[in-house]
Each structure stands twice: as C-alpha cells, then as structure tokens.
Amino acid sequence: MRYVSTRGRAEPRDFAGVLLAGLAEDGGLFVPEVWPQLASADWRALRGLPYPVLAARLLCRFVGAAIAPETIAAICAESYAGFGHPAVVPLVQLDTNLFVQELFHGPTLAFKDMAMSVLGRLFEHVLEARGERVTIVGATSGDTGSAAIEAFAGRARVDLVILHPHGRTSEVQRRQMTTVTAPNVLNLAVDGSFDDCQDLVKALFADAALRAELHLAAVNSINWARIAAQVPYYAAAALALGAPEREVAFAVPTGNFGNVLAAWTARRMGLPVARLVVGSNRNDILARFLDANDMSVRPVEPSLSPSMDIQVSSNFERLLFELLDRDPAATAAAMGTFRQTGKMPVPEAAWHRARAVLHGFRLDDEGTITEIARLHRACGYLADPHTAVGIAAARALPAGHGVPTVAMATAHPAKFPDAMERATGTRPALPPSLADLFARTERFTPVANNVGAIREAIQILARRNTP
Ligand SMILES: *Cc1c(COP(=O)(O)O)cnc(C)c1O
C-alpha cells in the first residue's frame, strides 16, 4: 500500500511514512496510490462485528504491510475501550429514514477522539519500531487540541505542543487541554487569534533547522491516518441500515473537510452511499462551491458551531485531486491560484462530478437554534450546534427518496451549554468522566505572538524530555 502526493513532487511512502510525515514536502497531501476496493461479500462479512474489530479490519486496508494486522487489532481495541458507550458509535433514530450516529462518546466528547485515540497508539508503535522521537506541534481553536492531548499524554517518544488563542476558546475546551499535567504535553496560550496560532505553526514547520532538530510532526486533519481511522464508522452505520443491499446517505457538519472526505472514501471503496450532504454554518464556502461553482474565500465569521468556522478546508485538496482525474500538475496549479487570488478555478466537468455525489447546505445561527429546539420538542433529542447543522442538512435532501440518511453527531451537547440553554432552556450536564473538570488545576504557558518565543519554549521542553 503506497501513498502519493496530490502535487506529484514528493517521494511515495507507506502508511507509517505518511503517518510521520503529515504534509508532503511539495506542500501536497498524501492519498492512496490505488483506492482499496471491497466487494459486496466483503462488506457483508463485516456486518454485526463489534466496532473495534470492524475498525481494525478496514484500517488494515490502508495500513497494508506497514504494521501487522494483530497490532492494528490491538490498537483499535485499546483506543475504543474507554469510550462512554458500549456500541462506541451508536445510531439513534429521529424520524422516518432519519438517523444520527453519535461520534462523541470519546474522552473529550467530540468526534476528533475517533481518529486521535488511534493516532496516539499508531505513533507510539511506529516510533518504537524505528527507535525515533518526535515533537508534534499543532494549533487549535478547541476540539483538536484537547483530543490530541488526551491521545498523546504520557506516550513514550512523543512531545506534544498545542498552541491555542489565549482567552478565545470556550472554558470547557480550554480546561480539557490545560488540566492534563503529563510532562510530555505543553499548552501554549498565544496572545493572538486562532489564525495567528496556525501561522506560527506554519512558521515553525518552515524552519528547516528546527524541523530537523526536533523531528516536528503534525496530527492536524491533513494527516492521512486520521481520515483512514474515520472511514469505519460510515461502514458501521451503512451496514446496520442494510448495506450493501441498500443505499444510505450521510449528512456531515463540515469544517476542514476531513470527516466528509472519510465518507467519500468509504463510497470510493465500494460502500453504497447515494448522497453526501456537506453541512456549513454561515461560513459557507463549500455550499457556494457546490451550488454555483463559487469557491471564493470570505472573512471567517464566528458562529455557534466554532469547529466549522473555516474558509479554507485543507482536505478539499484530496477531493480536488480526484475531480481533476488525479492530475498533480493541475491540482498544484489550482491550489496555487486559490492561495494567490482567494478563488479556486474548478473546471465545469469536475464541478459536475462533485455535484453528482455531494450536496451543499448552509444554516445560520438562528436556524441552528431553531433546529435544536425543534429536535428537543419532537423527540427529546439534544443535538449540539454542529450536529444540528448536520441534521438540518440531512432534512435538506429531497423528501421521499426512501434512502435512510444518517447525520453525523460530532460533539456532545454539554460542550456548548450556552447555545443549548438558549434553544432548550436547560444546560446539559457533563458526563461523569468530566464532572469535576471545573475543579481541576490548570497549567499553561502564556506566550507572545512571536515565533522566537515559541521556538524557545518548544526547545526547552524537548531538551528536558530527550533521554
Ligand atoms: C472538527 C469538527 C467538525 C468539522 O470536521 P472536519 O473534519 O474538520 O470537517 C465538526 N464538528 C465538530 C464538533 C468538530 O470538532
């Protein structure tokens, strides 16, 4: 199993290689050289398996010979053992042909745990086998940072540095990061915005000397292993609803396009997925693209679903590569134009190919509150603001098409108590595992919005922890 860059100028690698590399050297994203294919009988053989077993079987299709299947099975079993629901990713029915799949039963209550918990163990295994150490550096507006910290805290051979914008994440999100006291975790609270944090991370990665000295690695959603670890739950939902004999549709609340790309990947592997609905909040660049081939960047506006407040969805490049018939030069040219002009030129034929599967949907804050209130009244279901966008997106599919539609529930409602209170009148309680979150001691290092200060903080951590 080999992986190639969407921009065609990086050395192909195996699964372990792309896990450690993250972004390719040519600025592109790694994708499988050939998509794994499952026949109907293969899908049927996966029906009714416990989720960790199903996850391991599908993940092995992407890992190839890089890691032994028994190791992958053990990693998946351990990753999901601590989840707060025995089904790991339970399906809940809300209406005729309308379901949600809950992806928020992991330790930080957002769907990022689904992949990150696996990544923590994959890194540890691969680094042990190679006798290497890495320093993972990432920026977060909230959910990714806490999931990464939970997954990597205390792991051998990894230091983890997470930059968050000081005072600009929710209190639950900040405390989930800053109350972890493992010595290999460094929380940097940057005097700036999330965009500043992302720019600082890019500057660190652009510093070749530092990159080599600290073996910098990334676990943001461009890391292929995260996409691979998100494919299995689409299969689990589809199989439970009658696949491969019956088609299903998925509606996905979308930010960086990682989750919906995993759904697209499952379809590409042969899962019978009729439609994919891409849900957006007021930051609706993907909906504008799918409606009118208008992929033009506008300023990011804050919304009730902050994990979707994104204009440049980094994983879109992987879909673009497919839409352009896997032409790396054309992909690199389109991405270059997008970066320079803020507008992505997508040829008409490629756009039609996208629309044959993907459907765009947008919901503003008022519509989100209305949807949360309506679900609560109709069936007592508490959907967080991200999930509510997904459910409304599922309803936007033409009525009566008879295909069961599954909306992805990406966060626990207790992560967004203010919006929930506004819509339903009550604040959902945190699950028992996090009930004492507000009593725990926080630890973080405030830093200036300055790459020199951050480089120094990271070097101090690495020197302290390197044997
Ligand atoms: C990250 C996140 C999303 C967006 O997922 P992408 O893979 O970035 O599209 C949606 N909802 C929640 C709660 C998230 O944490």
Short mmCIF file of C-alpha atoms and ligand atoms in Angstrom, two decimals:
data_model
loop_
_atom_site.label_atom_id
_atom_site.label_comp_id
_atom_site.label_asym_id
_atom_site.label_seq_id
_atom_site.Cartn_x
_atom_site.Cartn_y
_atom_site.Cartn_z
CA MET A 1 0.00 0.00 0.00
CA ARG A 2 1.68 3.19 -1.21
CA TYR A 3 0.73 6.84 -0.89
CA VAL A 4 1.40 9.62 -3.38
CA SER A 5 1.21 13.41 -3.02
CA THR A 6 -1.66 15.32 -4.64
CA ARG A 7 1.00 17.63 -6.10
CA GLY A 8 3.15 14.82 -7.51
CA ARG A 9 6.57 16.00 -6.36
CA ALA A 10 7.13 14.02 -3.18
CA GLU A 11 8.60 10.55 -2.74
CA PRO A 12 5.78 7.96 -2.35
CA ARG A 13 5.67 6.41 1.13
CA ASP A 14 3.97 3.60 3.00
CA PHE A 15 1.34 4.11 5.73
CA ALA A 16 3.91 4.53 8.52
CA GLY A 17 5.77 7.06 6.38
CA VAL A 18 2.70 9.22 5.77
CA LEU A 19 1.72 8.95 9.44
CA LEU A 20 5.01 10.58 10.48
CA ALA A 21 5.28 12.97 7.52
CA GLY A 22 1.83 14.60 7.74
CA LEU A 23 2.11 17.08 4.88
CA ALA A 24 4.16 16.06 1.81
CA GLU A 25 7.39 18.01 1.07
CA ASP A 26 5.82 19.54 -2.05
CA GLY A 27 3.01 21.07 0.01
CA GLY A 28 0.55 18.42 -1.18
CA LEU A 29 -1.48 15.85 0.75
CA PHE A 30 -0.90 12.11 0.68
CA VAL A 31 -3.58 9.87 -0.87
CA PRO A 32 -3.56 6.11 -1.59
CA GLU A 33 -1.94 5.32 -4.94
CA VAL A 34 -4.86 2.91 -5.52
CA TRP A 35 -8.12 3.01 -3.54
CA PRO A 36 -8.80 -0.25 -1.69
CA GLN A 37 -11.94 -1.98 -3.03
CA LEU A 38 -14.41 -4.18 -1.14
CA ALA A 39 -16.91 -6.40 -2.94
CA SER A 40 -20.45 -6.93 -1.62
CA ALA A 41 -19.41 -10.17 0.08
CA ASP A 42 -16.54 -8.33 1.85
CA TRP A 43 -18.95 -5.71 3.22
CA ARG A 44 -21.41 -8.41 4.31
CA ALA A 45 -18.64 -10.18 6.21
CA LEU A 46 -18.22 -7.03 8.35
CA ARG A 47 -21.85 -6.93 9.49
CA GLY A 48 -22.55 -7.28 13.18
CA LEU A 49 -18.91 -7.06 14.32
CA PRO A 50 -18.00 -5.13 17.48
CA TYR A 51 -16.91 -1.65 16.39
CA PRO A 52 -13.19 -2.02 17.31
CA VAL A 53 -13.00 -5.23 15.23
CA LEU A 54 -14.72 -3.61 12.24
CA ALA A 55 -12.44 -0.56 12.59
CA ALA A 56 -9.32 -2.74 12.59
CA ARG A 57 -10.40 -4.73 9.51
CA LEU A 58 -10.97 -1.57 7.49
CA LEU A 59 -7.91 0.26 8.82
CA CYS A 60 -5.76 -2.69 7.73
CA ARG A 61 -6.81 -1.97 4.13
CA PHE A 62 -4.97 1.36 4.41
CA VAL A 63 -2.05 0.16 6.51
CA GLY A 64 -1.04 -2.60 4.10
CA ALA A 65 2.19 -4.30 5.11
CA ALA A 66 3.45 -1.34 7.19
CA ILE A 67 2.07 -2.63 10.52
CA ALA A 68 0.97 -6.19 11.42
CA PRO A 69 -2.83 -6.80 11.45
CA GLU A 70 -2.64 -8.14 15.05
CA THR A 71 -1.05 -4.86 16.13
CA ILE A 72 -3.77 -2.84 14.41
CA ALA A 73 -6.43 -5.01 16.07
CA ALA A 74 -4.87 -4.42 19.49
CA ILE A 75 -4.55 -0.67 18.84
CA CYS A 76 -8.23 -0.39 17.85
CA ALA A 77 -9.37 -2.44 20.84
CA GLU A 78 -7.41 -0.22 23.26
CA SER A 79 -8.40 3.01 21.52
CA TYR A 80 -12.13 2.49 21.92
CA ALA A 81 -12.13 0.60 25.24
CA GLY A 82 -12.52 3.79 27.24
CA PHE A 83 -15.43 5.20 25.23
CA GLY A 84 -18.59 6.02 27.12
CA HIS A 85 -20.95 3.76 25.13
CA PRO A 86 -20.68 0.01 24.52
CA ALA A 87 -21.57 0.43 20.83
CA VAL A 88 -18.81 3.13 20.54
CA VAL A 89 -20.71 4.85 17.68
CA PRO A 90 -24.44 4.28 18.43
CA LEU A 91 -27.14 5.03 15.86
CA VAL A 92 -30.23 6.88 17.09
CA GLN A 93 -33.40 7.21 15.05
CA LEU A 94 -35.02 10.66 14.97
CA ASP A 95 -37.65 10.26 12.26
CA THR A 96 -38.65 8.00 9.36
CA ASN A 97 -35.43 7.40 7.43
CA LEU A 98 -33.55 9.92 9.59
CA PHE A 99 -30.82 8.83 11.99
CA VAL A 100 -27.87 10.30 13.86
CA GLN A 101 -24.66 8.44 14.51
CA GLU A 102 -23.09 9.64 17.76
CA LEU A 103 -19.35 10.10 17.38
CA PHE A 104 -18.89 11.97 20.67
CA HIS A 105 -18.54 9.21 23.27
CA GLY A 106 -14.76 9.52 23.47
CA PRO A 107 -12.78 11.14 26.30
CA THR A 108 -13.08 14.76 25.03
CA LEU A 109 -16.69 14.47 23.81
CA ALA A 110 -16.06 15.36 20.16
CA PHE A 111 -15.61 13.19 17.08
CA LYS A 112 -11.89 14.07 16.91
CA ASP A 113 -11.38 11.32 19.51
CA MET A 114 -12.44 8.67 16.95
CA ALA A 115 -9.21 9.11 14.99
CA MET A 116 -6.92 10.77 17.52
CA SER A 117 -7.13 7.91 20.03
CA VAL A 118 -5.90 5.56 17.28
CA LEU A 119 -3.19 8.01 16.15
CA GLY A 120 -1.66 8.22 19.64
CA ARG A 121 -1.09 4.47 19.67
CA LEU A 122 -0.01 4.31 15.99
CA PHE A 123 2.68 6.95 16.63
CA GLU A 124 3.94 5.15 19.71
CA HIS A 125 4.14 1.83 17.85
CA VAL A 126 5.88 3.19 14.74
CA LEU A 127 8.36 5.33 16.73
CA GLU A 128 9.22 2.38 18.97
CA ALA A 129 9.86 0.19 15.91
CA ARG A 130 12.13 2.86 14.38
CA GLY A 131 13.78 3.96 17.62
CA GLU A 132 12.81 7.60 16.94
CA ARG A 133 11.28 10.50 18.84
CA VAL A 134 9.08 13.32 17.50
CA THR A 135 7.72 16.65 18.65
CA ILE A 136 4.15 17.11 17.50
CA VAL A 137 3.14 20.74 17.11
CA GLY A 138 -0.39 21.90 16.38
CA ALA A 139 -2.74 24.87 16.60
CA THR A 140 -6.28 24.50 17.84
CA SER A 141 -9.44 26.52 18.19
CA GLY A 142 -10.65 23.91 20.68
CA ASP A 143 -11.57 20.32 19.83
CA THR A 144 -8.45 19.11 18.00
CA GLY A 145 -6.11 20.25 20.76
CA SER A 146 -7.96 18.51 23.55
CA ALA A 147 -8.35 15.27 21.56
CA ALA A 148 -4.62 15.29 20.72
CA ILE A 149 -3.61 15.98 24.32
CA GLU A 150 -5.85 13.17 25.57
CA ALA A 151 -4.41 10.78 22.95
CA PHE A 152 -0.70 11.62 23.39
CA ALA A 153 -0.41 12.47 27.12
CA GLY A 154 2.17 10.20 28.72
CA ARG A 155 3.09 8.39 25.48
CA ALA A 156 6.70 7.43 25.05
CA ARG A 157 8.81 9.04 22.28
CA VAL A 158 6.40 11.95 21.70
CA ASP A 159 6.36 15.53 22.96
CA LEU A 160 3.18 17.41 22.17
CA VAL A 161 2.91 21.19 21.89
CA ILE A 162 -0.52 22.73 21.37
CA LEU A 163 -1.00 26.43 20.63
CA HIS A 164 -4.38 27.91 21.47
CA PRO A 165 -5.52 31.54 21.28
CA HIS A 166 -5.39 32.91 24.83
CA GLY A 167 -8.90 33.60 26.14
CA ARG A 168 -10.62 32.70 22.87
CA THR A 169 -11.62 29.06 23.35
CA SER A 170 -14.64 28.01 25.41
CA GLU A 171 -13.94 27.28 29.06
CA VAL A 172 -14.76 23.57 28.68
CA GLN A 173 -12.41 23.32 25.69
CA ARG A 174 -9.59 25.18 27.48
CA ARG A 175 -9.89 23.14 30.66
CA GLN A 176 -9.89 19.87 28.68
CA MET A 177 -6.43 20.91 27.42
CA THR A 178 -4.91 22.69 30.38
CA THR A 179 -5.84 20.26 33.16
CA VAL A 180 -3.72 17.48 31.62
CA THR A 181 -0.43 17.54 33.53
CA ALA A 182 1.61 14.86 31.71
CA PRO A 183 5.26 16.02 31.36
CA ASN A 184 5.27 15.49 27.57
CA VAL A 185 2.43 18.00 26.99
CA LEU A 186 2.98 21.74 26.64
CA ASN A 187 -0.01 24.08 26.35
CA LEU A 188 0.93 27.45 24.90
CA ALA A 189 -1.67 30.21 25.25
CA VAL A 190 -0.81 32.62 22.44
CA ASP A 191 -1.59 36.29 22.71
CA GLY A 192 -3.47 36.29 19.38
CA SER A 193 -6.19 34.63 17.30
CA PHE A 194 -6.54 31.07 16.02
CA ASP A 195 -5.24 32.23 12.63
CA ASP A 196 -2.15 33.65 14.39
CA CYS A 197 -1.62 30.24 16.03
CA GLN A 198 -1.87 28.50 12.66
CA ASP A 199 0.59 30.97 11.12
CA LEU A 200 3.04 30.36 13.97
CA VAL A 201 2.84 26.59 13.43
CA LYS A 202 3.45 27.07 9.71
CA ALA A 203 6.47 29.26 10.51
CA LEU A 204 7.88 26.55 12.82
CA PHE A 205 7.49 23.90 10.11
CA ALA A 206 9.08 26.21 7.54
CA ASP A 207 12.20 26.46 9.74
CA ALA A 208 14.21 23.55 8.26
CA ALA A 209 16.83 23.54 11.05
CA LEU A 210 14.23 23.37 13.79
CA ARG A 211 12.25 20.77 11.90
CA ALA A 212 15.29 18.53 11.70
CA GLU A 213 16.45 19.21 15.28
CA LEU A 214 13.10 18.38 16.89
CA HIS A 215 11.67 15.95 14.28
CA LEU A 216 8.48 18.01 14.01
CA ALA A 217 5.33 16.07 13.20
CA ALA A 218 1.69 17.06 12.72
CA VAL A 219 -1.62 15.47 13.67
CA ASN A 220 -3.96 18.04 12.15
CA SER A 221 -6.61 16.72 9.80
CA ILE A 222 -4.30 16.68 6.76
CA ASN A 223 -2.65 13.60 8.32
CA TRP A 224 -3.94 10.71 6.21
CA ALA A 225 -4.12 8.34 9.19
CA ARG A 226 -6.88 10.50 10.66
CA ILE A 227 -9.01 10.14 7.52
CA ALA A 228 -8.35 6.39 7.42
CA ALA A 229 -9.48 5.99 11.04
CA GLN A 230 -12.73 7.83 10.27
CA VAL A 231 -13.84 5.55 7.42
CA PRO A 232 -15.04 2.63 9.61
CA TYR A 233 -17.94 4.41 11.31
CA TYR A 234 -19.54 5.17 7.95
CA ALA A 235 -19.36 1.47 7.18
CA ALA A 236 -20.80 0.59 10.61
CA ALA A 237 -23.82 2.87 10.05
CA ALA A 238 -24.44 1.72 6.48
CA LEU A 239 -24.17 -1.98 7.39
CA ALA A 240 -26.59 -1.55 10.30
CA LEU A 241 -29.10 0.06 7.90
CA GLY A 242 -28.95 -2.66 5.27
CA ALA A 243 -25.84 -2.12 3.17
CA PRO A 244 -24.57 -3.48 0.87
CA GLU A 245 -28.08 -4.42 -0.33
CA ARG A 246 -29.46 -0.98 0.47
CA GLU A 247 -28.11 2.51 -0.19
CA VAL A 248 -27.67 5.12 2.53
CA ALA A 249 -26.95 8.85 2.55
CA PHE A 250 -24.81 10.81 5.02
CA ALA A 251 -25.00 14.42 6.20
CA VAL A 252 -21.79 15.75 7.71
CA PRO A 253 -21.25 19.02 9.61
CA THR A 254 -18.09 20.19 7.91
CA GLY A 255 -15.08 22.38 8.65
CA ASN A 256 -11.75 21.15 7.29
CA PHE A 257 -13.50 18.57 5.08
CA GLY A 258 -11.82 15.64 6.87
CA ASN A 259 -14.93 13.89 8.13
CA VAL A 260 -16.87 14.15 4.87
CA LEU A 261 -13.77 13.05 2.96
CA ALA A 262 -13.79 9.86 5.04
CA ALA A 263 -17.41 9.30 3.93
CA TRP A 264 -16.39 9.93 0.33
CA THR A 265 -13.54 7.43 0.80
CA ALA A 266 -15.94 4.76 2.10
CA ARG A 267 -18.03 5.30 -1.04
CA ARG A 268 -14.91 5.12 -3.21
CA MET A 269 -14.13 1.73 -1.59
CA GLY A 270 -17.50 0.42 -2.73
CA LEU A 271 -19.87 1.21 0.15
CA PRO A 272 -23.26 2.03 -1.44
CA VAL A 273 -23.57 5.71 -0.48
CA ALA A 274 -26.19 7.52 -2.56
CA ARG A 275 -25.53 11.09 -1.46
CA LEU A 276 -23.30 13.12 0.85
CA VAL A 277 -24.60 16.39 2.26
CA VAL A 278 -21.92 18.90 3.30
CA GLY A 279 -23.31 21.00 6.16
CA SER A 280 -21.93 24.51 6.75
CA ASN A 281 -22.75 27.39 9.06
CA ARG A 282 -22.57 30.99 7.81
CA ASN A 283 -19.01 30.24 6.68
CA ASP A 284 -20.45 28.64 3.58
CA ILE A 285 -17.64 28.48 1.00
CA LEU A 286 -18.29 24.75 0.35
CA ALA A 287 -22.05 25.30 -0.11
CA ARG A 288 -21.32 28.13 -2.54
CA PHE A 289 -18.94 25.86 -4.44
CA LEU A 290 -21.44 23.01 -4.69
CA ASP A 291 -24.37 25.31 -5.58
CA ALA A 292 -22.68 27.62 -8.05
CA ASN A 293 -19.01 26.63 -8.51
CA ASP A 294 -18.08 29.69 -6.46
CA MET A 295 -15.13 28.68 -4.30
CA SER A 296 -14.06 32.12 -3.09
CA VAL A 297 -12.72 32.94 0.35
CA ARG A 298 -14.55 35.45 2.53
CA PRO A 299 -13.53 36.55 6.04
CA VAL A 300 -14.22 33.93 8.72
CA GLU A 301 -17.18 34.90 10.89
CA PRO A 302 -17.72 33.44 14.37
CA SER A 303 -20.78 31.20 14.78
CA LEU A 304 -22.45 28.87 17.30
CA SER A 305 -20.57 25.96 15.69
CA PRO A 306 -16.96 27.17 16.09
CA SER A 307 -15.32 23.98 14.79
CA MET A 308 -16.85 24.79 11.40
CA ASP A 309 -15.70 28.43 11.31
CA ILE A 310 -13.30 27.77 8.45
CA GLN A 311 -12.94 29.18 4.95
CA VAL A 312 -10.05 27.16 3.59
CA SER A 313 -10.87 23.47 4.12
CA SER A 314 -7.47 21.83 3.85
CA ASN A 315 -8.75 18.35 2.96
CA PHE A 316 -10.65 19.65 -0.06
CA GLU A 317 -7.38 19.27 -1.98
CA ARG A 318 -7.77 15.48 -1.81
CA LEU A 319 -11.21 15.65 -3.44
CA LEU A 320 -9.95 18.17 -5.98
CA PHE A 321 -7.18 15.76 -6.99
CA GLU A 322 -9.84 13.11 -7.73
CA LEU A 323 -12.12 15.58 -9.52
CA LEU A 324 -9.17 16.51 -11.74
CA ASP A 325 -8.59 12.86 -12.68
CA ARG A 326 -5.58 12.65 -10.34
CA ASP A 327 -3.59 15.19 -12.33
CA PRO A 328 -0.99 16.50 -9.84
CA ALA A 329 0.10 19.46 -12.02
CA ALA A 330 -3.49 20.65 -12.43
CA THR A 331 -4.08 20.21 -8.67
CA ALA A 332 -0.95 22.17 -7.78
CA ALA A 333 -1.91 24.94 -10.23
CA ALA A 334 -5.48 25.24 -8.87
CA MET A 335 -4.19 25.33 -5.27
CA GLY A 336 -1.60 27.97 -6.22
CA THR A 337 -4.28 30.18 -7.81
CA PHE A 338 -6.51 29.67 -4.78
CA ARG A 339 -3.77 30.81 -2.41
CA GLN A 340 -2.86 33.84 -4.53
CA THR A 341 -6.35 35.06 -5.51
CA GLY A 342 -8.68 33.53 -2.92
CA LYS A 343 -10.69 31.89 -5.70
CA MET A 344 -10.38 28.28 -6.82
CA PRO A 345 -10.76 27.66 -10.53
CA VAL A 346 -12.61 24.33 -10.89
CA PRO A 347 -13.36 23.19 -14.46
CA GLU A 348 -17.06 22.77 -15.24
CA ALA A 349 -16.80 19.00 -15.80
CA ALA A 350 -15.03 18.48 -12.46
CA TRP A 351 -17.66 20.57 -10.68
CA HIS A 352 -20.45 18.43 -12.17
CA ARG A 353 -18.62 15.33 -11.00
CA ALA A 354 -18.57 16.73 -7.44
CA ARG A 355 -22.28 17.59 -7.59
CA ALA A 356 -23.22 14.09 -8.68
CA VAL A 357 -22.39 12.94 -5.12
CA LEU A 358 -22.06 15.99 -2.88
CA HIS A 359 -24.86 18.33 -1.96
CA GLY A 360 -24.20 21.69 -0.23
CA PHE A 361 -26.19 23.01 2.71
CA ARG A 362 -25.92 26.13 4.87
CA LEU A 363 -27.58 27.06 8.17
CA ASP A 364 -27.12 30.33 10.10
CA ASP A 365 -27.12 30.66 13.91
CA GLU A 366 -30.84 31.42 14.11
CA GLY A 367 -31.65 28.33 12.04
CA THR A 368 -29.32 26.29 14.26
CA ILE A 369 -31.12 27.36 17.45
CA THR A 370 -34.50 26.64 15.79
CA GLU A 371 -33.31 23.15 14.76
CA ILE A 372 -32.00 22.34 18.28
CA ALA A 373 -35.32 23.48 19.81
CA ARG A 374 -37.37 21.54 17.26
CA LEU A 375 -35.45 18.27 17.83
CA HIS A 376 -35.78 18.69 21.57
CA ARG A 377 -39.56 19.21 21.30
CA ALA A 378 -40.15 16.47 18.72
CA CYS A 379 -38.19 13.62 20.30
CA GLY A 380 -36.34 14.92 23.35
CA TYR A 381 -33.04 14.68 21.48
CA LEU A 382 -30.24 17.07 22.44
CA ALA A 383 -28.14 17.94 19.40
CA ASP A 384 -25.16 20.27 19.85
CA PRO A 385 -24.94 23.18 17.34
CA HIS A 386 -22.62 21.28 14.96
CA THR A 387 -24.85 18.20 14.99
CA ALA A 388 -27.94 20.38 14.48
CA VAL A 389 -26.41 21.69 11.25
CA GLY A 390 -25.86 18.09 10.17
CA ILE A 391 -29.42 17.05 10.96
CA ALA A 392 -30.88 20.05 9.13
CA ALA A 393 -28.59 19.15 6.22
CA ALA A 394 -29.98 15.60 6.22
CA ARG A 395 -33.51 17.00 6.04
CA ALA A 396 -32.50 19.12 3.05
CA LEU A 397 -32.26 16.02 0.83
CA PRO A 398 -35.29 15.68 -1.45
CA ALA A 399 -38.16 14.15 0.55
CA GLY A 400 -39.41 10.68 -0.20
CA HIS A 401 -36.23 9.40 -1.80
CA GLY A 402 -36.58 6.44 0.55
CA VAL A 403 -32.88 6.21 1.37
CA PRO A 404 -32.07 6.25 5.09
CA THR A 405 -30.00 9.33 5.89
CA VAL A 406 -27.52 9.46 8.75
CA ALA A 407 -26.42 12.79 10.21
CA MET A 408 -23.07 12.72 11.98
CA ALA A 409 -23.31 13.87 15.63
CA THR A 410 -19.87 15.39 16.11
CA ALA A 411 -19.98 16.87 19.63
CA HIS A 412 -21.69 16.21 22.94
CA PRO A 413 -24.26 18.93 23.76
CA ALA A 414 -22.59 19.61 27.13
CA LYS A 415 -19.64 21.12 25.26
CA PHE A 416 -21.88 24.02 24.18
CA PRO A 417 -24.06 24.78 27.22
CA ASP A 418 -24.86 28.40 26.27
CA ALA A 419 -26.35 27.54 22.88
CA MET A 420 -28.21 24.58 24.37
CA GLU A 421 -29.70 26.76 27.09
CA ARG A 422 -30.77 29.36 24.54
CA ALA A 423 -32.56 26.72 22.45
CA THR A 424 -33.99 24.40 25.12
CA GLY A 425 -33.93 26.33 28.40
CA THR A 426 -31.56 23.90 30.15
CA ARG A 427 -27.81 23.34 30.34
CA PRO A 428 -26.83 19.70 29.63
CA ALA A 429 -24.64 18.08 32.31
CA LEU A 430 -21.13 16.86 31.54
CA PRO A 431 -20.82 13.04 31.69
CA PRO A 432 -19.36 11.59 34.93
CA SER A 433 -15.83 11.26 33.49
CA LEU A 434 -15.62 15.07 33.19
CA ALA A 435 -17.93 16.10 36.03
CA ASP A 436 -15.01 17.52 38.08
CA LEU A 437 -13.46 19.40 35.13
CA PHE A 438 -14.06 22.79 36.73
CA ALA A 439 -12.37 21.74 39.96
CA ARG A 440 -9.13 20.53 38.32
CA THR A 441 -5.93 22.59 38.36
CA GLU A 442 -4.98 24.23 35.08
CA ARG A 443 -1.47 24.53 33.70
CA PHE A 444 -0.48 26.52 30.62
CA THR A 445 2.23 28.91 29.47
CA PRO A 446 1.19 32.31 28.13
CA VAL A 447 3.41 33.32 25.18
CA ALA A 448 3.78 36.32 22.90
CA ASN A 449 2.56 36.08 19.30
CA ASN A 450 6.14 35.64 18.20
CA VAL A 451 7.81 32.66 16.58
CA GLY A 452 11.09 33.16 18.51
CA ALA A 453 9.37 32.89 21.89
CA ILE A 454 7.54 29.75 20.82
CA ARG A 455 10.63 28.09 19.35
CA GLU A 456 12.40 28.63 22.65
CA ALA A 457 9.55 27.13 24.71
CA ILE A 458 9.49 24.04 22.48
CA GLN A 459 13.26 23.58 22.64
CA ILE A 460 13.20 23.73 26.44
CA LEU A 461 10.52 21.02 26.53
CA ALA A 462 12.36 18.78 24.05
CA ARG A 463 15.71 19.08 25.88
CA ARG A 464 14.07 18.29 29.19
CA ASN A 465 12.33 15.18 27.82
CA THR A 466 15.00 13.76 25.50
CA PRO A 467 16.91 10.98 27.27
C1 LIG B 1 -13.75 19.25 13.81
C2 LIG B 1 -15.22 19.31 13.97
C3 LIG B 1 -16.08 19.41 12.86
C4 LIG B 1 -15.56 19.55 11.45
O1 LIG B 1 -14.97 18.39 10.98
P1 LIG B 1 -13.98 18.41 9.70
O2 LIG B 1 -13.43 17.07 9.61
O3 LIG B 1 -12.94 19.46 10.03
O4 LIG B 1 -14.82 18.82 8.53
C5 LIG B 1 -17.44 19.40 13.09
N1 LIG B 1 -17.95 19.33 14.34
C6 LIG B 1 -17.16 19.24 15.43
C7 LIG B 1 -17.78 19.21 16.78
C8 LIG B 1 -15.77 19.23 15.29
O5 LIG B 1 -14.97 19.14 16.38
#
